[in-house]
Coordinates of C-alpha atoms (C1' of nucleotides) in Angstrom, one line a residue:
Chain M
M1 CA 13.1 -18.1 2.3
A2 CA 13.0 -19.1 -1.5
D3 CA 9.2 -18.3 -1.6
T4 CA 9.9 -14.7 -0.7
P5 CA 12.7 -13.5 -2.9
T6 CA 11.6 -9.8 -2.7
L7 CA 8.5 -8.3 -1.4
P8 CA 5.0 -9.8 -1.1
N9 CA 3.1 -8.4 -4.2
L10 CA 0.1 -7.3 -2.3
T11 CA -2.6 -5.3 -4.2
V12 CA -4.7 -2.4 -3.0
Q13 CA -7.6 -4.5 -3.9
Q14 CA -6.7 -7.2 -1.4
L15 CA -6.0 -4.7 1.2
E16 CA -9.4 -3.1 0.6
Y17 CA -11.0 -6.6 1.1
M18 CA -9.2 -6.9 4.4
V19 CA -10.5 -3.5 5.6
A20 CA -14.0 -4.4 4.5
V21 CA -14.3 -7.7 6.2
A22 CA -13.0 -6.0 9.4
A23 CA -15.8 -3.5 9.2
A24 CA -18.6 -5.6 8.0
P25 CA -20.4 -8.3 10.1
T26 CA -20.3 -10.9 7.5
R27 CA -18.2 -11.6 4.4
A28 CA -21.2 -11.3 2.2
A29 CA -21.8 -7.8 3.4
A30 CA -18.2 -7.0 2.9
A31 CA -18.3 -8.3 -0.6
A32 CA -21.4 -6.2 -1.3
R33 CA -19.6 -3.1 0.1
V34 CA -16.6 -3.5 -2.2
G35 CA -18.8 -4.5 -5.1
V36 CA -17.6 -8.0 -5.8
T37 CA -19.1 -11.5 -5.3
A38 CA -18.5 -13.4 -2.0
S39 CA -16.4 -15.8 -4.0
A40 CA -14.1 -13.2 -5.2
L41 CA -13.6 -11.9 -1.7
T42 CA -12.9 -15.4 -0.3
Q43 CA -10.3 -16.0 -3.1
G44 CA -8.8 -12.5 -2.8
L45 CA -8.4 -12.8 0.9
A46 CA -6.9 -16.4 0.5
E47 CA -4.5 -14.9 -1.8
L48 CA -3.5 -12.2 0.5
E49 CA -3.1 -14.6 3.4
R50 CA -0.9 -16.8 1.2
R51 CA 1.3 -13.9 0.1
V52 CA 1.7 -12.6 3.7
G53 CA 2.5 -16.1 4.7
V54 CA 0.7 -16.0 8.1
P55 CA -2.7 -17.3 8.8
L56 CA -5.1 -14.5 9.3
F57 CA -8.6 -15.9 9.5
E58 CA -10.4 -18.5 11.4
R59 CA -13.9 -19.9 11.4
H60 CA -16.2 -19.4 14.3
G61 CA -19.4 -21.3 13.6
R62 CA -20.4 -20.1 10.3
L63 CA -18.6 -16.9 10.4
T64 CA -15.0 -16.5 9.6
R65 CA -13.3 -13.7 11.7
L66 CA -10.0 -12.2 11.8
R67 CA -7.4 -13.9 14.1
P68 CA -5.9 -11.6 16.7
Q69 CA -2.6 -11.7 15.0
A70 CA -4.2 -10.2 12.0
A71 CA -4.4 -6.8 13.7
E72 CA -0.9 -6.0 12.4
V73 CA -1.9 -6.7 8.8
L74 CA -5.2 -5.0 9.3
A75 CA -3.4 -1.8 10.5
H76 CA -1.1 -1.9 7.4
A77 CA -4.1 -2.4 5.2
R78 CA -5.9 0.6 6.7
R79 CA -2.8 2.8 6.3
V80 CA -2.2 1.8 2.7
V81 CA -6.0 2.2 1.6
A82 CA -6.1 5.6 3.3
E83 CA -2.9 6.8 1.6
T84 CA -4.2 5.4 -1.7
R85 CA -7.4 7.1 -1.2
D86 CA -5.4 10.4 -0.7
L87 CA -3.3 9.7 -3.8
A88 CA -6.5 9.1 -5.9
R89 CA -7.8 12.5 -4.7
W90 CA -4.7 14.2 -5.6
A91 CA -4.7 12.6 -9.0
E92 CA -8.2 13.6 -9.5
A93 CA -7.4 17.2 -8.7
R94 CA -4.6 17.0 -11.2
R95 CA -6.7 15.6 -13.8
T96 CA -9.3 18.3 -13.6
G97 CA -6.9 21.1 -13.2
A98 CA -7.9 21.9 -9.7
A99 CA -4.2 21.3 -8.7
G100 CA -0.9 21.6 -10.5
T101 CA 1.4 24.3 -11.5
V102 CA 0.9 27.1 -14.2
R103 CA 3.6 29.6 -15.0
L104 CA 1.6 32.4 -16.5
G105 CA 3.1 35.4 -18.3
T106 CA 1.2 38.5 -19.3
I107 CA 1.9 42.1 -20.3
D108 CA 1.1 44.7 -17.6
A109 CA -2.2 45.8 -19.0
V110 CA -3.5 42.4 -18.7
A111 CA -2.3 41.6 -15.2
I112 CA -3.4 45.1 -13.9
H113 CA -6.5 45.8 -15.9
H114 CA -8.1 43.4 -18.3
R115 CA -7.7 40.0 -16.5
A116 CA -6.7 41.1 -13.0
E117 CA -10.1 40.0 -11.5
T118 CA -10.2 36.9 -13.6
V119 CA -6.9 35.7 -12.3
R120 CA -7.7 36.5 -8.8
S121 CA -11.0 34.7 -8.8
H122 CA -9.6 31.7 -10.6
R123 CA -6.8 31.5 -7.9
R124 CA -9.6 31.6 -5.2
A125 CA -11.5 28.9 -6.9
H126 CA -8.5 26.7 -7.1
P127 CA -6.5 27.0 -3.9
D128 CA -4.3 24.0 -4.6
L129 CA -3.1 25.5 -7.9
D130 CA 0.3 26.8 -7.9
L131 CA 0.0 29.9 -10.1
R132 CA 3.2 31.7 -10.9
L133 CA 2.7 35.1 -12.7
T134 CA 5.5 36.9 -14.7
V135 CA 4.8 40.5 -16.1
A136 CA 7.0 41.5 -19.0
P137 CA 6.8 42.8 -22.6
S138 CA 5.3 40.6 -25.2
G139 CA 8.5 39.8 -26.8
S140 CA 10.2 38.4 -23.7
L141 CA 7.2 36.6 -22.8
L142 CA 7.0 34.7 -26.1
D143 CA 10.8 33.8 -25.8
A144 CA 10.2 32.5 -22.3
L145 CA 7.3 30.4 -23.6
Q146 CA 9.2 28.9 -26.4
V147 CA 12.2 28.0 -24.2
G148 CA 9.8 26.3 -21.7
D149 CA 10.1 28.9 -18.9
L150 CA 6.5 29.7 -19.2
D151 CA 3.4 27.5 -19.8
L152 CA 0.8 30.2 -20.8
V153 CA 1.2 33.8 -22.1
V154 CA -1.1 36.6 -22.7
C155 CA 0.5 39.3 -24.9
V156 CA 0.1 41.3 -28.0
E157 CA -0.2 39.3 -31.1
P158 CA 3.2 39.2 -32.9
S159 CA 3.2 40.6 -36.4
D160 CA 5.2 37.7 -38.0
F161 CA 4.0 34.2 -37.8
I162 CA 6.0 32.2 -35.1
E163 CA 6.6 28.6 -35.5
G164 CA 5.5 26.3 -32.6
I165 CA 3.0 28.3 -30.8
D166 CA -0.8 28.3 -30.8
T167 CA -2.6 31.7 -30.3
I168 CA -6.3 32.4 -29.5
L169 CA -7.7 35.9 -29.7
C170 CA -8.4 37.2 -26.3
L171 CA -9.6 40.7 -26.8
E172 CA -8.9 43.8 -29.1
E173 CA -7.8 46.9 -27.4
P174 CA -8.1 50.4 -28.9
L175 CA -5.1 52.6 -28.8
H176 CA -5.7 56.3 -28.6
A177 CA -3.5 59.4 -29.3
Y178 CA -2.9 61.7 -26.4
A179 CA -1.3 65.2 -26.4
P180 CA 0.2 67.4 -23.7
D181 CA -2.1 70.1 -22.3
G182 CA -3.0 72.8 -25.0
A183 CA -1.0 71.0 -27.8
A184 CA -4.0 69.3 -29.4
G185 CA -6.2 70.6 -32.4
G186 CA -4.0 70.6 -35.5
P187 CA -4.1 68.1 -38.4
P188 CA -2.2 64.8 -38.1
E189 CA 0.7 66.3 -40.1
E190 CA 1.5 68.6 -37.1
W191 CA 1.2 65.9 -34.3
G192 CA 4.2 65.0 -32.3
P193 CA 6.9 64.6 -31.4
W194 CA 6.2 61.2 -29.7
V195 CA 7.1 59.3 -26.4
T196 CA 6.3 55.6 -26.9
Y197 CA 7.4 52.0 -26.5
P198 CA 11.0 50.9 -27.3
T199 CA 11.9 49.5 -30.8
G200 CA 10.9 46.0 -31.2
S201 CA 7.9 46.4 -29.1
H202 CA 4.7 44.7 -30.7
T203 CA 2.5 47.7 -29.6
R204 CA 4.9 50.2 -31.1
G205 CA 4.6 48.4 -34.4
V206 CA 0.7 48.7 -34.1
I207 CA 1.1 52.4 -33.3
A208 CA 3.6 53.2 -36.1
A209 CA 1.4 51.6 -38.7
G210 CA -1.7 53.5 -37.4
L211 CA 0.1 56.9 -37.5
T212 CA 1.5 56.2 -41.0
V213 CA -2.0 55.6 -42.3
L214 CA -3.2 58.9 -40.8
G215 CA -0.2 60.8 -42.4
A216 CA 1.3 61.7 -39.0
P217 CA 5.1 61.8 -38.7
F218 CA 6.5 59.5 -36.0
E219 CA 9.6 61.3 -34.5
V220 CA 10.3 59.7 -31.2
V221 CA 12.0 61.7 -28.4
A222 CA 11.7 59.3 -25.5
E223 CA 11.0 55.7 -24.9
S224 CA 9.7 53.3 -22.1
N225 CA 8.0 50.1 -21.8
Q226 CA 6.0 51.3 -18.9
P227 CA 2.7 52.9 -20.0
D228 CA 2.4 54.9 -16.8
V229 CA 5.8 56.4 -17.4
L230 CA 4.7 57.4 -21.0
R231 CA 1.6 58.9 -19.5
E232 CA 3.5 61.1 -17.1
M233 CA 5.8 62.2 -19.9
V234 CA 2.9 63.4 -21.8
R235 CA 1.5 65.2 -18.7
L236 CA 5.0 66.8 -18.3
G237 CA 4.8 68.1 -21.9
M238 CA 7.7 66.0 -23.3
G239 CA 5.7 64.9 -26.2
W240 CA 2.6 63.0 -27.5
S241 CA 1.8 59.3 -27.1
V242 CA -0.5 56.6 -28.3
L243 CA -1.6 54.4 -25.4
P244 CA -4.3 51.8 -24.5
E245 CA -7.3 53.6 -23.2
A246 CA -7.2 51.6 -19.9
Q247 CA -3.8 52.9 -19.1
A248 CA -4.0 56.4 -20.4
E249 CA -7.4 57.3 -18.8
A250 CA -7.0 55.4 -15.5
G251 CA -6.3 57.3 -12.3
P252 CA -7.4 60.7 -10.9
E253 CA -6.2 62.8 -13.8
P254 CA -6.9 61.0 -17.1
L255 CA -5.3 62.2 -20.4
A256 CA -7.6 63.7 -23.0
R257 CA -7.9 62.0 -26.3
V258 CA -6.7 63.9 -29.5
R259 CA -9.5 62.4 -31.4
R260 CA -12.5 60.3 -30.8
R261 CA -11.6 57.3 -33.0
P262 CA -8.5 55.1 -32.1
I263 CA -5.3 55.2 -34.0
G264 CA -5.1 51.4 -34.0
L265 CA -6.2 48.2 -32.4
R266 CA -3.8 45.9 -30.6
R267 CA -4.9 42.3 -30.5
L268 CA -4.2 40.6 -27.2
V269 CA -3.9 36.8 -27.5
V270 CA -3.6 33.8 -25.3
V271 CA -0.5 31.8 -26.4
R272 CA 0.7 28.3 -25.7
R273 CA 3.4 26.1 -27.0
S274 CA 2.2 23.7 -29.7
G275 CA 4.2 20.7 -28.6
A276 CA 3.4 21.0 -25.0
P277 CA 1.7 17.8 -23.4
P278 CA -1.9 18.6 -22.5
D279 CA -2.3 19.9 -18.9
P280 CA -5.7 20.5 -17.5
A281 CA -4.4 23.2 -15.1
V282 CA -3.0 25.2 -18.1
D283 CA -6.2 24.4 -20.1
G284 CA -8.4 25.7 -17.3
L285 CA -6.6 29.0 -16.9
A286 CA -6.4 29.5 -20.6
N287 CA -10.1 29.1 -20.9
V288 CA -11.0 31.7 -18.3
L289 CA -8.6 34.1 -19.8
V290 CA -10.0 33.8 -23.3
S291 CA -13.5 34.1 -22.1
G292 CA -12.8 36.9 -19.8
Chain L
M1 CA -15.4 9.5 -13.2
A2 CA -16.6 6.3 -14.5
D3 CA -13.1 4.9 -14.9
T4 CA -12.4 5.0 -11.2
P5 CA -15.4 3.6 -9.5
T6 CA -13.4 2.7 -6.5
L7 CA -9.7 2.8 -5.7
P8 CA -6.9 2.4 -8.2
N9 CA -5.7 -1.2 -7.9
L10 CA -1.9 -0.4 -7.5
T11 CA 0.3 -3.3 -6.7
V12 CA 3.3 -3.3 -4.5
Q13 CA 5.2 -4.5 -7.4
Q14 CA 4.4 -1.5 -9.5
L15 CA 5.3 0.9 -6.7
E16 CA 8.6 -1.0 -6.3
Y17 CA 9.2 -0.3 -10.0
M18 CA 8.6 3.3 -9.3
V19 CA 11.0 3.4 -6.4
A20 CA 13.6 1.6 -8.5
V21 CA 13.5 3.9 -11.5
A22 CA 13.8 7.0 -9.2
A23 CA 17.0 5.5 -7.7
A24 CA 18.6 4.1 -10.7
P25 CA 20.1 6.1 -13.6
T26 CA 18.5 4.1 -16.4
R27 CA 15.5 1.9 -16.7
A28 CA 17.6 -1.1 -17.5
A29 CA 19.5 -0.6 -14.3
A30 CA 16.3 -0.4 -12.4
A31 CA 15.0 -3.4 -14.1
A32 CA 18.1 -5.4 -13.1
R33 CA 17.7 -4.2 -9.5
V34 CA 14.2 -5.6 -9.2
G35 CA 15.1 -8.7 -11.2
V36 CA 12.9 -8.2 -14.2
T37 CA 13.4 -7.4 -17.8
A38 CA 13.4 -3.9 -19.1
S39 CA 10.3 -4.7 -21.0
A40 CA 8.4 -5.8 -17.8
L41 CA 9.5 -2.6 -16.1
T42 CA 8.1 -0.4 -19.0
Q43 CA 4.8 -2.2 -19.1
G44 CA 4.4 -2.2 -15.4
L45 CA 5.1 1.4 -15.1
A46 CA 2.8 2.3 -18.0
E47 CA 0.1 0.4 -16.2
L48 CA 0.8 2.2 -13.0
E49 CA 0.6 5.5 -14.9
R50 CA -2.6 4.4 -16.5
R51 CA -4.1 3.5 -13.1
V52 CA -3.1 6.7 -11.4
G53 CA -4.5 8.5 -14.4
V54 CA -1.8 11.2 -14.4
P55 CA 1.3 11.4 -16.7
L56 CA 4.4 10.5 -14.6
F57 CA 7.2 10.1 -17.0
E58 CA 8.7 12.0 -19.9
R59 CA 11.6 11.3 -22.4
H60 CA 14.6 13.3 -22.3
G61 CA 16.8 12.2 -25.2
R62 CA 17.0 8.4 -24.8
L63 CA 16.3 8.5 -21.1
T64 CA 12.9 8.7 -19.6
R65 CA 12.8 10.5 -16.3
L66 CA 10.2 11.2 -13.7
R67 CA 8.2 14.4 -14.3
P68 CA 8.3 16.8 -11.4
Q69 CA 4.6 16.1 -10.7
A70 CA 5.4 12.5 -10.1
A71 CA 7.2 13.4 -6.8
E72 CA 3.8 13.0 -5.1
V73 CA 3.4 9.5 -6.4
L74 CA 7.0 8.6 -5.7
A75 CA 6.6 9.6 -2.1
H76 CA 3.6 7.5 -1.8
A77 CA 5.4 4.5 -3.4
R78 CA 8.3 4.9 -0.9
R79 CA 5.9 5.0 2.0
V80 CA 4.0 1.9 0.9
V81 CA 7.1 -0.1 0.0
A82 CA 8.7 0.7 3.2
E83 CA 5.6 -0.3 5.2
T84 CA 5.3 -3.4 3.2
R85 CA 8.9 -4.3 3.9
D86 CA 8.1 -3.9 7.7
L87 CA 5.1 -6.1 7.3
A88 CA 7.2 -8.8 5.5
R89 CA 9.6 -8.7 8.4
W90 CA 6.9 -9.1 10.9
A91 CA 5.4 -11.9 9.0
E92 CA 8.8 -13.7 8.7
A93 CA 9.2 -13.3 12.5
R94 CA 5.8 -14.9 13.0
R95 CA 6.5 -17.6 10.5
T96 CA 9.7 -18.5 12.3
G97 CA 8.3 -18.3 15.8
A98 CA 10.5 -15.4 16.7
A99 CA 7.5 -13.3 17.3
G100 CA 4.0 -14.2 18.4
T101 CA 2.2 -15.0 21.7
V102 CA 2.4 -18.3 23.6
R103 CA 0.4 -18.9 26.7
L104 CA 2.4 -21.4 28.7
G105 CA 1.2 -23.3 31.8
T106 CA 3.4 -25.3 33.9
I107 CA 3.4 -27.0 37.4
D108 CA 5.6 -25.3 39.9
A109 CA 8.5 -27.8 39.7
V110 CA 8.9 -27.1 36.1
A111 CA 8.8 -23.4 36.3
I112 CA 11.1 -23.1 39.3
H113 CA 13.4 -26.0 38.8
H114 CA 13.6 -28.2 35.8
R115 CA 12.9 -25.8 32.9
A116 CA 13.4 -22.4 34.6
E117 CA 16.6 -21.7 32.8
T118 CA 15.2 -23.1 29.6
V119 CA 12.4 -20.6 29.6
R120 CA 14.7 -17.8 30.6
S121 CA 17.0 -18.4 27.7
H122 CA 14.3 -18.9 25.2
R123 CA 12.8 -15.6 26.2
R124 CA 16.2 -13.9 25.8
A125 CA 16.7 -15.5 22.4
H126 CA 13.3 -14.2 21.2
P127 CA 12.7 -10.7 22.5
D128 CA 9.6 -10.2 20.3
L129 CA 8.0 -13.3 21.7
D130 CA 5.1 -12.5 24.0
L131 CA 5.4 -15.3 26.6
R132 CA 2.8 -15.6 29.3
L133 CA 3.3 -18.1 32.0
T134 CA 0.7 -19.6 34.3
V135 CA 1.8 -21.9 37.2
A136 CA -1.0 -24.1 38.5
P137 CA -1.5 -27.9 39.3
S138 CA -1.7 -30.3 36.4
G139 CA -5.5 -30.6 36.5
S140 CA -6.1 -27.0 36.2
L141 CA -3.6 -26.6 33.4
L142 CA -5.2 -29.3 31.3
D143 CA -8.6 -27.8 31.7
A144 CA -7.3 -24.4 30.7
L145 CA -5.6 -26.0 27.7
Q146 CA -8.7 -27.7 26.6
V147 CA -10.9 -24.6 26.9
G148 CA -8.2 -22.7 24.8
D149 CA -6.9 -20.4 27.6
L150 CA -3.5 -21.9 27.2
D151 CA -1.6 -22.9 24.2
L152 CA 1.0 -25.2 25.8
V153 CA 1.2 -27.0 29.2
V154 CA 3.9 -28.9 31.1
C155 CA 2.5 -31.1 33.8
V156 CA 2.3 -34.5 35.2
E157 CA 1.0 -37.1 32.8
P158 CA -2.7 -37.8 33.5
S159 CA -3.5 -41.4 34.4
D160 CA -6.6 -41.5 32.1
F161 CA -6.4 -40.9 28.4
I162 CA -7.8 -37.5 27.5
E163 CA -9.5 -36.8 24.2
G164 CA -8.1 -33.9 22.2
I165 CA -4.7 -33.5 23.5
D166 CA -1.2 -34.6 22.4
T167 CA 1.4 -35.3 25.0
I168 CA 5.2 -35.7 24.6
L169 CA 7.3 -37.1 27.4
C170 CA 9.5 -34.4 28.8
L171 CA 11.2 -36.1 31.8
E172 CA 10.6 -38.7 34.5
E173 CA 11.0 -37.4 37.9
P174 CA 11.7 -39.7 40.9
L175 CA 9.5 -39.3 44.0
H176 CA 11.2 -40.1 47.3
A177 CA 9.7 -40.7 50.7
Y178 CA 10.8 -38.4 53.5
A179 CA 10.2 -38.7 57.3
P180 CA 10.3 -36.2 60.2
D181 CA 13.5 -36.3 62.2
G182 CA 14.0 -39.5 64.0
A183 CA 10.9 -41.2 62.6
A184 CA 12.6 -43.2 59.9
G185 CA 13.9 -46.8 60.2
G186 CA 10.8 -49.2 60.3
P187 CA 9.3 -51.4 57.6
P188 CA 6.8 -49.8 55.2
E189 CA 3.9 -51.1 57.3
E190 CA 4.9 -48.6 60.0
W191 CA 5.3 -45.5 57.8
G192 CA 3.1 -42.5 58.0
P193 CA 0.8 -40.8 58.7
W194 CA 1.2 -38.7 55.6
V195 CA 1.1 -35.1 54.4
T196 CA 0.6 -34.9 50.6
Y197 CA -1.2 -33.3 47.6
P198 CA -5.0 -33.0 47.6
T199 CA -7.3 -35.5 46.1
G200 CA -7.4 -35.4 42.5
S201 CA -3.7 -34.5 42.1
H202 CA -2.0 -36.4 39.4
T203 CA 1.1 -36.6 41.6
R204 CA -1.0 -38.0 44.5
G205 CA -2.2 -40.7 42.3
V206 CA 1.4 -41.8 41.6
I207 CA 2.4 -41.6 45.2
A208 CA -0.6 -43.7 46.3
A209 CA 0.2 -46.3 43.7
G210 CA 3.9 -46.5 44.8
L211 CA 3.1 -46.8 48.5
T212 CA 0.4 -49.5 47.9
V213 CA 3.0 -51.6 46.0
L214 CA 5.3 -51.3 49.0
G215 CA 2.6 -52.3 51.5
A216 CA 2.6 -48.9 53.2
P217 CA -0.7 -47.6 54.5
F218 CA -1.7 -44.2 53.2
E219 CA -3.3 -42.3 56.0
V220 CA -3.4 -38.6 55.1
V221 CA -3.4 -36.0 58.0
A222 CA -2.8 -32.7 55.9
E223 CA -2.9 -31.6 52.3
S224 CA -1.4 -28.8 50.1
N225 CA -0.7 -28.3 46.5
Q226 CA 2.5 -26.5 47.5
P227 CA 5.6 -28.8 47.7
D228 CA 7.4 -26.4 50.0
V229 CA 4.4 -26.3 52.4
L230 CA 4.6 -30.2 52.5
R231 CA 8.2 -30.1 53.1
E232 CA 7.8 -27.6 56.1
M233 CA 5.1 -29.9 57.5
V234 CA 7.5 -32.8 57.5
R235 CA 10.1 -30.7 59.2
L236 CA 7.6 -29.6 61.9
G237 CA 6.8 -33.3 62.6
M238 CA 3.2 -33.4 61.3
G239 CA 3.8 -36.4 59.2
W240 CA 5.7 -38.1 56.3
S241 CA 5.6 -37.1 52.7
V242 CA 6.6 -38.3 49.3
L243 CA 8.1 -35.5 47.2
P244 CA 10.0 -34.8 44.1
E245 CA 13.7 -34.8 45.0
A246 CA 14.2 -31.4 43.4
Q247 CA 11.7 -29.8 45.8
A248 CA 12.4 -31.9 49.0
E249 CA 16.2 -31.5 49.0
A250 CA 16.5 -28.0 47.7
G251 CA 17.4 -25.2 50.1
P252 CA 19.8 -25.0 53.1
E253 CA 18.3 -27.9 55.2
P254 CA 17.3 -30.6 52.8
L255 CA 15.0 -33.4 54.0
A256 CA 16.6 -36.9 54.4
R257 CA 15.2 -39.8 52.2
V258 CA 13.7 -42.7 54.0
R259 CA 15.2 -45.2 51.5
R260 CA 17.5 -44.8 48.6
R261 CA 15.3 -46.1 45.9
P262 CA 12.3 -43.8 44.9
I263 CA 8.7 -44.6 45.8
G264 CA 7.7 -43.8 42.2
L265 CA 8.3 -41.9 39.0
R266 CA 6.1 -39.1 37.9
R267 CA 6.2 -38.4 34.1
L268 CA 6.3 -34.8 33.1
V269 CA 4.8 -34.3 29.7
V270 CA 4.5 -31.4 27.3
V271 CA 0.9 -31.0 26.1
R272 CA -0.8 -29.4 23.2
R273 CA -4.4 -29.3 22.0
S274 CA -4.7 -31.6 19.0
G275 CA -7.0 -29.4 17.0
A276 CA -4.8 -26.3 17.3
P277 CA -3.5 -24.7 14.2
P278 CA 0.1 -25.1 13.8
D279 CA 2.0 -22.0 15.5
P280 CA 5.7 -21.8 15.1
A281 CA 6.0 -19.8 18.3
V282 CA 4.3 -22.6 20.2
D283 CA 6.3 -25.3 18.3
G284 CA 9.5 -23.6 19.1
L285 CA 8.9 -23.4 22.8
A286 CA 7.6 -26.9 22.9
N287 CA 10.7 -28.1 21.3
V288 CA 13.1 -26.5 23.9
L289 CA 10.9 -27.7 26.7
V290 CA 11.1 -31.3 25.6
S291 CA 14.7 -31.4 24.8
G292 CA 15.6 -29.5 27.9
Chain I
dG1 C1' -34.7 -35.1 13.7
dA2 C1' -35.6 -33.6 9.1
dG3 C1' -36.0 -29.4 6.5
dT4 C1' -34.4 -25.0 5.4
dA5 C1' -31.8 -20.9 5.2
dA6 C1' -27.5 -18.3 5.9
dG7 C1' -22.6 -17.9 5.6
dA8 C1' -18.9 -19.3 3.4
dT9 C1' -15.9 -22.0 0.3
dT10 C1' -14.5 -24.7 -3.8
dC11 C1' -14.7 -25.5 -8.7
dA12 C1' -14.5 -24.5 -13.7
dG13 C1' -14.0 -21.5 -17.1
dA14 C1' -13.5 -16.8 -19.2
dG15 C1' -11.0 -12.7 -19.4
dA16 C1' -7.4 -9.5 -17.8
dA17 C1' -2.7 -8.8 -16.4
dA18 C1' 2.2 -9.5 -16.4
dC19 C1' 6.2 -11.7 -17.8
dT20 C1' 10.0 -13.0 -21.4
dA21 C1' 12.3 -12.9 -25.6
dA22 C1' 12.7 -10.9 -29.9
dA23 C1' 12.1 -7.2 -33.0
dT24 C1' 11.8 -2.2 -33.5
dT25 C1' 12.4 2.8 -32.7
dA26 C1' 15.1 6.6 -31.4
dT27 C1' 19.2 8.9 -29.8
dT28 C1' 24.1 9.6 -29.1
dG29 C1' 28.7 9.4 -30.4
dA30 C1' 32.7 7.7 -33.3
Chain E
dT1 C1' 27.1 6.5 -41.9
dC2 C1' 27.8 2.9 -38.4
dA3 C1' 27.6 1.1 -34.1
dA4 C1' 26.1 1.2 -29.4
dT5 C1' 22.8 2.4 -26.0
dA6 C1' 18.0 3.1 -23.9
dA7 C1' 13.8 2.2 -24.2
dT8 C1' 9.4 0.6 -26.3
dT9 C1' 6.5 -2.6 -29.0
dT10 C1' 4.8 -6.9 -30.2
dA11 C1' 3.8 -11.9 -29.8
dG12 C1' 3.0 -15.6 -27.1
dT13 C1' 2.8 -17.9 -22.7
dT14 C1' 1.8 -18.1 -17.9
dT15 C1' -0.4 -16.4 -14.0
dC16 C1' -4.3 -13.9 -11.6
dT17 C1' -8.8 -12.8 -10.6
dC18 C1' -13.3 -12.7 -11.3
dT19 C1' -18.2 -14.7 -12.0
dG20 C1' -21.6 -18.2 -11.6
dA21 C1' -22.8 -22.7 -10.0
dA22 C1' -22.3 -26.3 -6.9
dT23 C1' -21.0 -27.7 -2.3
dC24 C1' -20.1 -27.7 2.5
dT25 C1' -21.1 -26.4 7.3
dT26 C1' -23.8 -24.5 10.8
dA27 C1' -27.9 -22.6 13.0
dC28 C1' -32.7 -22.4 13.4
dT29 C1' -37.5 -24.2 13.2
dC30 C1' -41.3 -27.2 13.2

DNA sequence: GAGTAAGATTCAGAGAAACTAAATTATTGA
DNA sequence: TCAATAATTTAGTTTCTCTGAATCTTACTC
């Protein structure tokens, strides 16, 4: 009893030896299969036998075979080796990013237009990846990222530097001005009034700056975070708007631009927390999001 | 890929550490539970993490906890530890003789009379013991023992020394002479004719020697290996016989002895193969058979 | 039978792994 | 700031495990 205070400290290596000798005709062959010398195999199996505490092998002529009672141990060995193989596969998938969890947050334009197909095909290529998508305005996304509720964000680049995050440029998106039917034509001084994103919105900041440069007044009569709502407001004649081309001109009845050149560019960036431990699953998704 | 040519060489010890830290609030407590220092636990888990190749732990304040993704590894660890515990129990049973296989051969008198209760209670005390009983004449039993078809034999001691077997005296059984009704009474010279065991029987040898010493002729008119058959032959008046008391005088109508003192003693011995590897299950049964 | 080859084990030594004890770092709370 | 707690790092020792060489045993061949 004193020689087995706890559990026998078997190693996967030893169990592998056991499985190998059961499968191979000779020990030399088994040794070759697991890639060690016959000597190592002998010693390893002797150690296994010692730790189990029950005789497992016997010599028949110049072969040594398993004793019948070793069948129990062999079955155990097979189970553990198989499970360890599964574990190794799982670990490999985790290491390469083929499996894992990524909590992705994007603004609507990215999820619906720019990277919709990218996300879809990445998900298809990695069926074991647990991908959770949150769609929200840029500010909310960055807050969630900093708190640790998200792993990866695609949003409009914030105007102020933010501590603790790394950003990579993903794409630059032109913002065009759109007017209700029949209202276009005058100089910028006569444009408006406007329907646009709420105060605090990153995109609104870009729009305000662009209009100011052109000398257009920026009187806001309605707000929404949803570009399709803003588009319908323009169509209803409530006011003018500056919108991403992809969202203003999508659908059966696209709005018409007030002028050919954009009012401004909004920079969409891929963002991660600086301090976060490296995670191949996040890396992989970030890469495809950047490269498109 | 080059760092994992085969399988990660995890040890049961490491998996035990993993299970312990999952169950205990702190690492120090886990270390105490498995009976090592906190340092050993730290190093062992670091090694496990390195071999799996996936980060498993993270520090929260001054505690280090399992990361969520370690759940897979923990499940694996629990399975393997549990199975190893089962294996250890099985091995312990084998070591002590509580489990295993014993192929026992005995002559009929032993199985039916002298050691019937011994075998029954031994079997009851060791439910996991696979006990196989063969009943045959002594000669057959010893042949089977030498060939390896039996592990343990209880039979009449052979008159000649036999190479390769170890015998221990179990009990000495008196053999008495019995005559058909009304035939008893005369001097030994007038005894007979006889019904007895076949030529070659160990018991027949003992009987022949005993009768010769008394001066009785040994004319044989019928033979059988079965004592109950011999007893019935006596009852039918076919001849006299010399039988073990236990078999001649059992049942509702016991035979009557010709004289009070036995004709001879047959020595029943417990026999094992000399070269056989030690087997606690066989040892255990041999012990109770000898001591009765 | 001697000679030889195959299968396996034993031995000695080198390198890796794992443990303990002590020193160190980091965090929490008074 | 001080002390206590949790864990890790470091240094040194012991234990494992492997390779390569030598040995032992068994089977086969001439």
